[in-house]
Amino acid sequence: MPQRPYIVGNWKMNGTRAMLSEARAIDRAAQRLMKVEVAVAPPYTLLHAVHREAAQIAVGAQDCHPGQEGAHTGDISAGMLADAGAKFVILGHSERRESHAESNSCVQEKALAALDAGMRIIMCCGEADKIRQSGKAEDFVIQQLRESLPTLENAAENLTVAYEPIWAIGTGNSATVGDVSAMHTAIRALLVELYGVEEGAEVRILYGGSVNPENARELLSADEVGGALVGGASLTADSFMGIALAAAEIQDS
Ligand code: 13P
């Protein structure tokens, strides 16, 4: 991993204030692993509280609305999230693309709004099992990213991409190292095409999908993997920081 590894916890729709003790434990452990950048994206209801607890880790949101303000019941703008302490926003997660019918162009609009609010973006992509079986996974993911990524001047420096094959999310079946390396290499080529050789090479590409402390070392060692986007295993400090520790050990080796 040439860049500082980035380990991000996506808490999804999990956590009440009782989870703040885990956030504190994650933050304390992250202070001892300075070679690794650790961040969490709690649900909106905990964002500000986790931000206040955190001395080391960055706190982010799991989605934002493309607009700035107005009559959008139940929605939250990027500016509001920044005001609550969010430094980044996860966009285009397959769970949102699926259950909220988010198209690539809708995700791209959200990305522009997040950049405009001064936030960093973690742009998710990934194919369903049927597409992987048909042999078209790379074509699908590259097209998805082409249509979802923002191409503003300041985009690359504020961007992380997360490859999360849908069939690997929450299933216990992570992708193979070979599949991850191949996909990340294809994504890197697209980033270089979109943002230029230098800036495109700097964007970290995370892998997500059933990452845990046991398989982290192998997955994080794969070509072009710059970190992990972790769901289930990010809900306790022990398992989440086990993954961060694996990233630190790779840096040391
Ligand atoms: P799991 O780690 O639970 O498979 O979830 C991955 C994910 O969707 C992170 O965004």
Coordinates of N, CA and C and ligand atoms in Angstrom, one line a residue:
M1 N 0.8 -1.2 0.0 CA 0.0 0.0 0.0 C 0.9 1.2 0.0
P2 N 1.0 1.9 -1.1 CA 1.9 3.1 -1.1 C 1.3 4.3 -0.3
Q3 N 0.0 4.5 -0.3 CA -0.6 5.6 0.4 C -0.9 5.1 1.8
R4 N -1.2 6.1 2.7 CA -1.6 5.8 4.1 C -2.9 5.0 4.0
P5 N -3.0 3.8 4.6 CA -4.2 3.1 4.4 C -5.4 3.8 5.1
Y6 N -6.6 3.6 4.5 CA -7.8 4.3 5.0 C -8.8 3.2 5.4
I7 N -9.1 3.1 6.6 CA -10.1 2.1 7.1 C -11.3 2.8 7.6
V8 N -12.4 2.6 7.0 CA -13.7 3.3 7.2 C -14.8 2.4 7.7
G9 N -15.4 2.7 8.8 CA -16.6 1.9 9.3 C -17.9 2.5 8.8
N10 N -18.7 1.8 8.1 CA -20.0 2.2 7.7 C -21.0 1.5 8.7
W11 N -21.5 2.3 9.6 CA -22.4 1.7 10.6 C -23.8 1.4 10.1
K12 N -24.1 1.9 8.9 CA -25.4 1.7 8.3 C -26.5 2.1 9.3
M13 N -27.6 1.4 9.4 CA -28.7 1.8 10.3 C -28.5 1.0 11.6
N14 N -27.4 1.2 12.2 CA -27.1 0.6 13.5 C -26.5 1.6 14.5
G15 N -27.0 1.5 15.7 CA -26.4 2.3 16.8 C -27.3 3.3 17.4
T16 N -27.3 3.3 18.7 CA -28.0 4.3 19.5 C -26.9 5.0 20.3
R17 N -27.3 5.8 21.2 CA -26.2 6.5 22.0 C -25.3 5.5 22.8
A18 N -25.9 4.3 23.0 CA -25.1 3.3 23.7 C -23.8 3.0 22.9
M19 N -23.8 3.2 21.6 CA -22.7 2.9 20.8 C -21.5 4.0 20.9
L20 N -21.8 5.0 21.6 CA -20.8 6.1 21.8 C -19.5 5.5 22.5
S21 N -19.7 4.5 23.3 CA -18.5 4.0 24.0 C -17.6 3.2 23.0
E22 N -18.3 2.6 22.0 CA -17.5 1.9 20.9 C -16.7 3.0 20.1
A23 N -17.4 4.1 19.9 CA -16.7 5.2 19.1 C -15.5 5.7 19.9
R24 N -15.7 5.9 21.2 CA -14.6 6.3 22.0 C -13.4 5.3 22.0
A25 N -13.8 4.0 22.1 CA -12.7 3.0 22.1 C -12.0 3.0 20.7
I26 N -12.7 3.2 19.6 CA -12.1 3.2 18.3 C -11.2 4.4 18.2
D27 N -11.6 5.5 18.7 CA -10.8 6.8 18.7 C -9.5 6.6 19.5
R28 N -9.6 6.0 20.7 CA -8.4 5.8 21.5 C -7.4 4.9 20.8
A29 N -8.0 3.8 20.2 CA -7.1 2.8 19.5 C -6.4 3.5 18.3
A30 N -7.2 4.3 17.6 CA -6.7 5.0 16.4 C -5.5 5.9 16.7
Q31 N -5.5 6.5 18.0 CA -4.4 7.3 18.4 C -3.1 6.6 18.5
R32 N -3.2 5.3 18.6 CA -2.0 4.5 18.7 C -1.6 3.9 17.3
L33 N -2.4 4.2 16.3 CA -2.1 3.6 15.0 C -2.1 4.7 14.0
M34 N -1.1 5.6 14.2 CA -1.1 6.9 13.3 C -0.8 6.6 11.9
K35 N -0.3 5.4 11.6 CA 0.1 5.1 10.1 C -1.2 4.8 9.3
V36 N -2.3 4.7 10.1 CA -3.6 4.3 9.4 C -4.6 5.4 9.6
E37 N -5.3 5.8 8.6 CA -6.4 6.8 8.7 C -7.7 6.0 9.0
V38 N -8.2 6.3 10.2 CA -9.4 5.6 10.6 C -10.6 6.6 10.6
A39 N -11.8 6.1 10.1 CA -12.9 7.0 10.1 C -14.2 6.1 10.3
V40 N -15.2 6.8 10.8 CA -16.5 6.1 10.9 C -17.7 6.9 10.4
A41 N -18.6 6.2 9.8 CA -19.9 6.9 9.3 C -21.0 6.3 10.1
P42 N -21.4 7.0 11.2 CA -22.5 6.5 12.0 C -23.8 7.0 11.4
P43 N -25.0 6.5 11.9 CA -26.2 7.1 11.4 C -26.3 8.6 11.7
Y44 N -27.2 9.3 11.0 CA -27.3 10.8 11.2 C -27.4 11.1 12.7
T45 N -28.2 10.3 13.4 CA -28.6 10.7 14.8 C -27.4 10.7 15.7
L46 N -26.3 10.0 15.3 CA -25.1 10.0 16.2 C -24.0 10.8 15.7
L47 N -24.2 11.4 14.5 CA -23.0 12.1 13.8 C -22.4 13.1 14.7
H48 N -23.2 14.0 15.2 CA -22.6 15.1 16.0 C -22.0 14.6 17.3
A49 N -22.6 13.7 17.9 CA -22.1 13.1 19.2 C -20.8 12.4 19.0
V50 N -20.7 11.6 17.9 CA -19.4 10.9 17.6 C -18.3 12.0 17.3
H51 N -18.7 13.0 16.5 CA -17.8 14.0 16.2 C -17.2 14.7 17.4
R52 N -18.1 14.9 18.4 CA -17.6 15.5 19.7 C -16.7 14.6 20.5
E53 N -16.9 13.4 20.4 CA -16.1 12.4 21.1 C -14.7 12.2 20.5
A54 N -14.6 12.4 19.2 CA -13.5 12.0 18.4 C -12.3 13.0 18.4
A55 N -11.2 12.6 18.9 CA -10.0 13.4 18.9 C -9.2 13.1 17.6
Q56 N -9.2 11.8 17.2 CA -8.4 11.3 16.1 C -9.1 11.0 14.8
I57 N -10.2 10.3 15.0 CA -10.9 9.8 13.8 C -11.8 10.8 13.1
A58 N -11.9 10.7 11.8 CA -12.9 11.6 11.1 C -14.3 10.9 11.1
V59 N -15.3 11.8 11.1 CA -16.6 11.3 11.1 C -17.3 11.7 9.8
G60 N -18.1 10.8 9.3 CA -18.7 11.1 8.0 C -20.2 10.6 8.0
A61 N -20.9 11.0 6.9 CA -22.3 10.6 6.8 C -22.4 9.5 5.7
Q62 N -23.6 8.9 5.6 CA -23.8 7.7 4.7 C -24.5 8.1 3.4
D63 N -24.9 9.4 3.3 CA -25.7 9.9 2.2 C -25.9 11.4 2.3
C64 N -26.2 12.1 1.3 CA -26.7 13.5 1.4 C -27.7 13.7 0.3
H65 N -28.5 14.8 0.4 CA -29.4 15.3 -0.6 C -28.6 16.1 -1.6
P66 N -28.9 16.1 -2.9 CA -28.2 17.0 -3.8 C -28.4 18.5 -3.7
G67 N -29.5 18.8 -3.0 CA -29.9 20.3 -2.9 C -29.2 20.9 -1.6
Q68 N -29.4 22.2 -1.5 CA -28.8 22.9 -0.4 C -29.7 23.0 0.8
E69 N -31.0 23.2 0.5 CA -32.0 23.4 1.5 C -33.4 23.4 0.8
G70 N -34.4 23.4 1.6 CA -35.8 23.5 1.0 C -36.7 22.5 1.4
A71 N -37.8 22.3 0.7 CA -38.9 21.5 1.0 C -38.6 20.0 0.6
H72 N -37.8 19.4 1.4 CA -37.5 18.0 1.1 C -37.6 17.2 2.4
T73 N -38.8 16.9 2.8 CA -39.0 16.2 4.1 C -38.2 15.0 4.3
G74 N -37.5 15.0 5.4 CA -36.7 13.8 5.8 C -35.3 13.8 5.2
D75 N -35.0 14.7 4.3 CA -33.7 14.7 3.7 C -32.7 15.7 4.4
I76 N -31.4 15.5 4.2 CA -30.4 16.3 4.8 C -29.4 16.7 3.8
S77 N -29.0 18.0 3.8 CA -28.1 18.5 2.8 C -26.6 18.3 3.2
A78 N -25.7 18.3 2.3 CA -24.3 18.2 2.6 C -23.8 19.3 3.5
G79 N -24.3 20.5 3.3 CA -24.0 21.6 4.2 C -24.4 21.4 5.7
M80 N -25.6 20.8 5.8 CA -26.0 20.5 7.2 C -25.1 19.4 7.8
L81 N -24.7 18.5 7.0 CA -23.8 17.4 7.6 C -22.5 18.0 8.0
A82 N -22.0 18.9 7.1 CA -20.7 19.5 7.4 C -20.8 20.3 8.8
D83 N -22.0 21.0 8.9 CA -22.2 21.7 10.1 C -22.3 20.9 11.4
A84 N -22.7 19.6 11.2 CA -22.8 18.7 12.3 C -21.5 18.0 12.6
G85 N -20.4 18.3 11.7 CA -19.1 17.7 12.0 C -18.6 16.7 11.0
A86 N -19.5 16.4 9.9 CA -19.1 15.4 8.9 C -17.9 16.0 8.1
K87 N -16.9 15.1 7.9 CA -15.8 15.5 7.0 C -15.9 14.9 5.6
F88 N -16.7 13.8 5.6 CA -16.9 13.1 4.3 C -18.3 12.5 4.2
V89 N -18.6 12.1 3.0 CA -19.9 11.4 2.9 C -19.8 10.2 1.9
I90 N -20.4 9.1 2.3 CA -20.4 7.9 1.5 C -21.5 8.1 0.5
L91 N -21.2 7.9 -0.8 CA -22.3 8.1 -1.8 C -22.4 6.8 -2.7
G92 N -23.6 6.6 -3.2 CA -23.8 5.5 -4.2 C -23.6 4.1 -3.6
H93 N -23.8 4.0 -2.3 CA -23.8 2.6 -1.8 C -24.9 1.8 -2.4
S94 N -24.6 0.5 -2.6 CA -25.5 -0.4 -3.4 C -26.9 -0.5 -2.6
E95 N -26.8 -0.3 -1.3 CA -28.1 -0.4 -0.5 C -28.9 0.8 -0.8
R96 N -28.3 1.9 -1.1 CA -29.1 3.1 -1.5 C -29.5 3.1 -2.9
R97 N -28.6 2.6 -3.8 CA -29.0 2.5 -5.2 C -30.2 1.6 -5.3
E98 N -30.2 0.5 -4.5 CA -31.3 -0.5 -4.6 C -32.5 0.0 -3.9
S99 N -32.5 0.3 -2.6 CA -33.7 0.6 -1.9 C -34.2 2.0 -2.1
H100 N -33.4 2.9 -2.6 CA -33.9 4.3 -2.9 C -33.8 4.6 -4.4
A101 N -33.6 3.6 -5.2 CA -33.6 3.8 -6.7 C -32.7 4.9 -7.1
E102 N -31.5 5.0 -6.5 CA -30.6 6.1 -6.9 C -29.9 5.7 -8.2
S103 N -30.0 6.6 -9.2 CA -29.3 6.4 -10.4 C -27.9 6.9 -10.4
N104 N -27.1 6.6 -11.4 CA -25.7 7.2 -11.4 C -25.8 8.7 -11.5
S105 N -26.7 9.3 -12.2 CA -26.7 10.7 -12.3 C -27.1 11.4 -11.0
C106 N -28.0 10.7 -10.3 CA -28.4 11.2 -9.0 C -27.2 11.2 -8.0
V107 N -26.5 10.1 -8.1 CA -25.3 10.0 -7.2 C -24.3 11.0 -7.6
Q108 N -24.1 11.3 -8.9 CA -23.2 12.3 -9.3 C -23.6 13.7 -8.8
E109 N -24.9 14.0 -8.8 CA -25.4 15.3 -8.3 C -25.1 15.5 -6.9
K110 N -25.2 14.4 -6.1 CA -24.9 14.4 -4.7 C -23.4 14.6 -4.5
A111 N -22.6 14.0 -5.3 CA -21.2 14.2 -5.2 C -20.8 15.7 -5.4
L112 N -21.4 16.3 -6.4 CA -21.1 17.7 -6.6 C -21.6 18.6 -5.4
A113 N -22.7 18.2 -4.8 CA -23.2 19.0 -3.7 C -22.2 18.8 -2.5
A114 N -21.7 17.6 -2.3 CA -20.8 17.3 -1.2 C -19.5 18.1 -1.3
L115 N -19.0 18.1 -2.6 CA -17.7 18.8 -2.8 C -18.0 20.3 -2.6
D116 N -19.1 20.8 -3.0 CA -19.5 22.2 -2.9 C -19.5 22.6 -1.4
A117 N -19.9 21.6 -0.6 CA -20.0 21.9 0.9 C -18.7 21.7 1.6
G118 N -17.6 21.4 0.8 CA -16.3 21.2 1.4 C -16.0 19.9 2.0
M119 N -16.8 18.9 1.6 CA -16.6 17.5 2.1 C -15.9 16.6 1.2
R120 N -15.3 15.6 1.7 CA -14.7 14.5 0.9 C -15.7 13.5 0.6
I121 N -15.5 12.7 -0.4 CA -16.5 11.7 -0.9 C -15.9 10.3 -0.9
I122 N -16.7 9.4 -0.4 CA -16.3 8.0 -0.7 C -17.4 7.4 -1.7
M123 N -16.9 7.3 -2.9 CA -17.9 6.8 -4.0 C -17.9 5.3 -4.1
C124 N -19.1 4.7 -3.9 CA -19.2 3.3 -3.9 C -19.6 2.8 -5.3
C125 N -19.1 1.6 -5.6 CA -19.5 0.9 -6.9 C -19.4 -0.6 -6.6
G126 N -20.0 -1.3 -7.5 CA -20.0 -2.8 -7.3 C -21.1 -3.4 -8.1
E127 N -20.8 -4.7 -8.5 CA -21.8 -5.4 -9.4 C -22.5 -6.5 -8.6
A128 N -23.7 -6.8 -9.1 CA -24.5 -7.9 -8.5 C -23.9 -9.2 -8.9
D129 N -24.3 -10.3 -8.3 CA -23.8 -11.6 -8.6 C -24.1 -12.0 -10.0
K130 N -25.3 -11.7 -10.5 CA -25.6 -12.1 -11.9 C -24.7 -11.5 -12.9
I131 N -24.3 -10.2 -12.6 CA -23.3 -9.6 -13.6 C -22.0 -10.2 -13.5
R132 N -21.5 -10.5 -12.3 CA -20.2 -11.2 -12.1 C -20.3 -12.5 -12.9
Q133 N -21.4 -13.3 -12.7 CA -21.5 -14.6 -13.4 C -21.4 -14.5 -14.9
S134 N -21.9 -13.3 -15.4 CA -22.0 -13.1 -16.9 C -20.6 -12.7 -17.4
G135 N -19.7 -12.5 -16.5 CA -18.3 -12.1 -17.0 C -18.2 -10.6 -17.3
K136 N -19.2 -9.8 -17.0 CA -19.2 -8.4 -17.3 C -19.0 -7.4 -16.2
A137 N -18.4 -7.9 -15.1 CA -18.3 -7.1 -13.8 C -17.5 -5.9 -14.1
E138 N -16.4 -6.0 -14.7 CA -15.5 -4.8 -14.9 C -16.2 -3.8 -15.8
D139 N -16.8 -4.2 -16.9 CA -17.5 -3.2 -17.7 C -18.6 -2.5 -17.0
F140 N -19.3 -3.3 -16.1 CA -20.4 -2.7 -15.4 C -19.9 -1.6 -14.4
V141 N -18.9 -2.0 -13.6 CA -18.3 -1.1 -12.6 C -17.7 0.1 -13.2
I142 N -17.0 0.0 -14.3 CA -16.4 1.2 -14.9 C -17.4 2.1 -15.5
Q143 N -18.5 1.5 -16.1 CA -19.6 2.4 -16.6 C -20.3 3.1 -15.4
Q144 N -20.5 2.4 -14.3 CA -21.1 3.0 -13.1 C -20.3 4.1 -12.6
L145 N -19.0 4.0 -12.5 CA -18.2 5.0 -12.0 C -18.1 6.2 -13.0
R146 N -18.0 5.9 -14.3 CA -17.9 7.0 -15.3 C -19.1 7.9 -15.2
E147 N -20.3 7.3 -14.9 CA -21.5 8.1 -14.8 C -21.8 8.7 -13.4
S148 N -21.0 8.2 -12.4 CA -21.3 8.7 -11.0 C -20.2 9.6 -10.5
L149 N -19.0 9.5 -11.0 CA -17.9 10.3 -10.4 C -18.0 11.8 -10.9
P150 N -17.7 12.7 -10.0 CA -17.7 14.1 -10.4 C -16.3 14.4 -11.1
T151 N -16.3 15.3 -12.1 CA -15.1 15.5 -12.8 C -14.7 17.0 -12.7
L152 N -15.0 17.6 -11.5 CA -14.6 19.0 -11.2 C -13.1 19.0 -11.0
E153 N -12.5 20.2 -11.1 CA -11.1 20.3 -10.9 C -10.6 19.8 -9.5
N154 N -11.4 20.1 -8.4 CA -10.9 19.7 -7.1 C -11.4 18.3 -6.7
A155 N -12.0 17.5 -7.7 CA -12.7 16.3 -7.3 C -11.7 15.2 -6.8
A156 N -10.6 15.0 -7.6 CA -9.7 13.8 -7.3 C -9.1 14.0 -5.9
E157 N -8.7 15.2 -5.5 CA -8.0 15.3 -4.2 C -9.0 15.1 -3.0
N158 N -10.3 15.1 -3.3 CA -11.3 14.9 -2.2 C -12.0 13.5 -2.4
L159 N -11.5 12.7 -3.2 CA -12.2 11.5 -3.6 C -11.5 10.2 -3.1
T160 N -12.3 9.3 -2.6 CA -11.9 7.9 -2.4 C -13.0 7.0 -3.1
V161 N -12.6 5.9 -3.8 CA -13.5 5.0 -4.4 C -13.6 3.8 -3.5
A162 N -14.8 3.2 -3.4 CA -14.9 1.9 -2.7 C -15.5 0.9 -3.6
Y163 N -14.8 -0.2 -3.9 CA -15.4 -1.3 -4.7 C -16.0 -2.3 -3.7
E164 N -17.3 -2.4 -3.8 CA -18.0 -3.3 -2.9 C -18.9 -4.2 -3.8
P165 N -18.4 -5.4 -4.1 CA -19.3 -6.3 -4.9 C -20.5 -6.7 -4.1
I166 N -21.7 -6.5 -4.6 CA -23.0 -6.6 -3.8 C -23.1 -8.0 -3.2
W167 N -22.6 -9.0 -3.9 CA -22.7 -10.4 -3.4 C -21.8 -10.7 -2.2
A168 N -20.9 -9.8 -2.0 CA -19.9 -9.9 -0.9 C -20.4 -9.2 0.4
I169 N -21.4 -8.3 0.2 CA -21.8 -7.4 1.4 C -22.6 -8.2 2.4
G170 N -22.2 -8.3 3.6 CA -22.9 -8.9 4.6 C -23.2 -10.4 4.5
T171 N -22.4 -11.1 3.6 CA -22.7 -12.5 3.3 C -21.6 -13.4 3.9
G172 N -20.5 -12.8 4.4 CA -19.4 -13.6 4.8 C -18.5 -14.1 3.7
N173 N -18.9 -13.9 2.4 CA -18.2 -14.3 1.3 C -17.4 -13.1 0.7
S174 N -16.2 -12.9 1.1 CA -15.5 -11.8 0.5 C -15.0 -12.2 -0.9
A175 N -14.7 -11.2 -1.7 CA -14.2 -11.5 -3.1 C -12.8 -12.1 -2.9
T176 N -12.3 -12.8 -4.0 CA -11.0 -13.3 -3.9 C -10.0 -12.2 -4.2
V177 N -8.8 -12.4 -3.7 CA -7.7 -11.4 -3.9 C -7.5 -11.1 -5.4
G178 N -7.6 -12.2 -6.2 CA -7.4 -12.0 -7.6 C -8.5 -11.1 -8.2
D179 N -9.7 -11.4 -7.9 CA -10.8 -10.5 -8.4 C -10.7 -9.1 -7.9
V180 N -10.3 -8.9 -6.7 CA -10.2 -7.6 -6.1 C -9.1 -6.8 -6.9
S181 N -7.9 -7.5 -7.0 CA -6.8 -6.8 -7.7 C -7.2 -6.4 -9.1
A182 N -7.8 -7.3 -9.8 CA -8.2 -7.1 -11.2 C -9.2 -5.9 -11.3
M183 N -10.2 -5.9 -10.4 CA -11.1 -4.8 -10.5 C -10.5 -3.4 -10.1
H184 N -9.7 -3.5 -9.1 CA -9.0 -2.2 -8.6 C -8.1 -1.7 -9.7
T185 N -7.4 -2.6 -10.4 CA -6.5 -2.1 -11.5 C -7.3 -1.5 -12.6
A186 N -8.5 -2.0 -12.9 CA -9.4 -1.4 -13.9 C -9.9 0.0 -13.4
I187 N -10.2 0.1 -12.2 CA -10.7 1.3 -11.6 C -9.5 2.4 -11.6
R188 N -8.3 1.9 -11.3 CA -7.2 2.9 -11.3 C -7.0 3.4 -12.7
A189 N -7.1 2.6 -13.8 CA -7.0 3.1 -15.2 C -8.0 4.1 -15.5
L190 N -9.2 3.9 -15.0 CA -10.3 4.9 -15.2 C -10.0 6.2 -14.5
L191 N -9.5 6.1 -13.3 CA -9.2 7.3 -12.5 C -8.1 8.1 -13.2
V192 N -7.1 7.4 -13.7 CA -6.0 8.1 -14.4 C -6.5 8.8 -15.7
E193 N -7.5 8.1 -16.4 CA -8.1 8.7 -17.6 C -8.9 9.9 -17.2
L194 N -9.6 9.9 -16.1 CA -10.5 11.0 -15.8 C -9.7 12.2 -15.1
Y195 N -8.7 11.9 -14.3 CA -8.1 12.9 -13.5 C -6.7 13.2 -13.8
G196 N -6.1 12.4 -14.7 CA -4.7 12.6 -15.1 C -3.8 11.6 -14.3
V197 N -2.6 11.5 -14.8 CA -1.7 10.4 -14.2 C -1.4 10.7 -12.7
E198 N -1.0 11.9 -12.4 CA -0.6 12.1 -11.0 C -1.8 12.1 -10.0
E199 N -2.9 12.9 -10.3 CA -4.0 12.9 -9.4 C -4.8 11.6 -9.4
G200 N -4.9 10.9 -10.6 CA -5.6 9.7 -10.6 C -4.9 8.6 -9.8
A201 N -3.6 8.7 -9.7 CA -2.8 7.7 -9.0 C -2.9 7.9 -7.5
E202 N -3.3 9.1 -7.0 CA -3.4 9.4 -5.6 C -4.7 9.0 -4.9
V203 N -5.7 8.7 -5.8 CA -7.0 8.4 -5.2 C -7.0 7.0 -4.6
R204 N -7.4 6.9 -3.3 CA -7.4 5.5 -2.7 C -8.6 4.7 -3.1
I205 N -8.4 3.5 -3.4 CA -9.5 2.6 -3.8 C -9.6 1.6 -2.7
L206 N -10.8 1.6 -1.9 CA -11.0 0.7 -0.8 C -11.7 -0.5 -1.3
Y207 N -11.6 -1.6 -0.6 CA -12.4 -2.8 -0.9 C -13.4 -2.9 0.3
G208 N -14.6 -3.3 -0.1 CA -15.6 -3.5 0.9 C -16.4 -4.8 0.6
G209 N -16.8 -5.5 1.6 CA -17.6 -6.7 1.4 C -17.1 -7.8 2.3
S210 N -17.7 -8.0 3.5 CA -17.3 -9.1 4.4 C -15.8 -9.0 4.9
V211 N -15.3 -7.8 5.0 CA -13.9 -7.7 5.6 C -14.0 -7.9 7.1
N212 N -13.1 -8.7 7.6 CA -13.0 -8.9 9.1 C -11.6 -9.0 9.5
P213 N -11.3 -9.1 10.8 CA -9.9 -9.1 11.2 C -9.1 -10.3 10.6
E214 N -9.8 -11.4 10.3 CA -9.2 -12.6 9.9 C -8.7 -12.5 8.4
N215 N -9.6 -11.9 7.5 CA -9.2 -11.8 6.1 C -8.6 -10.5 5.7
A216 N -8.5 -9.5 6.7 CA -8.1 -8.2 6.3 C -6.7 -8.1 5.7
R217 N -5.8 -8.9 6.3 CA -4.4 -8.8 5.9 C -4.3 -9.2 4.4
E218 N -4.9 -10.3 4.1 CA -4.8 -10.8 2.7 C -5.5 -9.8 1.7
L219 N -6.7 -9.3 2.1 CA -7.4 -8.4 1.1 C -6.6 -7.0 1.0
L220 N -6.1 -6.5 2.2 CA -5.5 -5.2 2.2 C -4.1 -5.3 1.5
S221 N -3.6 -6.5 1.3 CA -2.3 -6.6 0.6 C -2.4 -6.7 -0.9
A222 N -3.7 -6.8 -1.4 CA -3.9 -7.0 -2.8 C -3.5 -5.7 -3.6
D223 N -3.1 -5.9 -4.8 CA -2.7 -4.8 -5.7 C -3.8 -3.7 -5.7
E224 N -3.4 -2.5 -5.5 CA -4.2 -1.3 -5.7 C -5.3 -1.2 -4.6
V225 N -5.2 -1.9 -3.5 CA -6.1 -1.8 -2.4 C -5.6 -0.8 -1.4
G226 N -6.3 0.3 -1.2 CA -5.8 1.4 -0.3 C -6.5 1.4 1.0
G227 N -7.3 0.4 1.3 CA -8.0 0.4 2.6 C -9.2 -0.4 2.5
A228 N -10.1 -0.3 3.5 CA -11.3 -1.1 3.5 C -12.5 -0.2 4.0
L229 N -13.7 -0.5 3.4 CA -14.9 0.0 3.8 C -15.7 -1.1 4.5
V230 N -15.9 -1.0 5.8 CA -16.3 -2.1 6.6 C -17.7 -1.9 7.2
G231 N -18.5 -2.9 7.0 CA -19.9 -2.8 7.6 C -19.9 -3.5 9.0
G232 N -20.4 -4.7 9.0 CA -20.7 -5.5 10.2 C -19.5 -5.4 11.2
A233 N -18.3 -5.7 10.7 CA -17.1 -5.7 11.6 C -16.7 -4.4 12.1
S234 N -17.4 -3.3 11.7 CA -17.0 -2.0 12.3 C -17.9 -1.6 13.5
L235 N -18.8 -2.5 13.9 CA -19.7 -2.2 15.0 C -19.1 -2.4 16.4
T236 N -18.0 -3.1 16.4 CA -17.3 -3.1 17.7 C -15.9 -2.7 17.5
A237 N -15.4 -2.0 18.5 CA -14.0 -1.5 18.4 C -13.0 -2.6 18.3
D238 N -13.2 -3.7 18.9 CA -12.3 -4.8 18.8 C -12.1 -5.3 17.4
S239 N -13.2 -5.7 16.7 CA -13.1 -6.2 15.4 C -12.7 -5.1 14.4
F240 N -13.2 -3.9 14.6 CA -12.8 -2.8 13.6 C -11.3 -2.5 13.7
M241 N -10.9 -2.4 14.9 CA -9.5 -2.0 15.1 C -8.5 -3.2 14.8
G242 N -9.1 -4.4 14.8 CA -8.3 -5.6 14.3 C -8.0 -5.4 12.8
I243 N -8.9 -4.8 12.1 CA -8.7 -4.6 10.7 C -7.7 -3.5 10.5
A244 N -7.8 -2.4 11.3 CA -6.9 -1.3 11.2 C -5.5 -1.7 11.6
L245 N -5.4 -2.6 12.5 CA -4.1 -3.2 12.9 C -3.4 -4.0 11.8
A246 N -4.3 -4.7 11.1 CA -3.7 -5.5 9.9 C -3.1 -4.5 8.9
A247 N -3.8 -3.4 8.7 CA -3.3 -2.4 7.7 C -2.0 -1.8 8.2
A248 N -1.9 -1.6 9.5 CA -0.6 -1.0 10.1 C 0.5 -2.0 9.9
E249 N 0.2 -3.3 10.1 CA 1.2 -4.3 10.0 C 1.8 -4.4 8.6
I250 N 0.9 -4.3 7.6 CA 1.3 -4.3 6.2 C 2.3 -3.1 6.0
Q251 N 1.9 -2.0 6.5 CA 2.8 -0.8 6.4 C 4.2 -1.0 6.9
D252 N 4.2 -1.8 8.0 CA 5.5 -2.0 8.7 C 6.3 -3.1 8.0
S253 N 5.6 -4.0 7.2 CA 6.4 -5.2 6.7 C 7.2 -4.8 5.5
Ligands
13P1 P1 -20.1 -5.8 5.4 O1 -18.7 -5.5 5.9 O2 -21.0 -6.0 6.5 O3 -20.1 -6.9 4.4 O4 -20.6 -4.5 4.7 C1 -19.8 -3.9 3.7 C2 -20.4 -2.6 3.3 O5 -21.5 -2.5 2.7 C3 -19.7 -1.4 3.8 O6 -20.2 -0.2 3.2

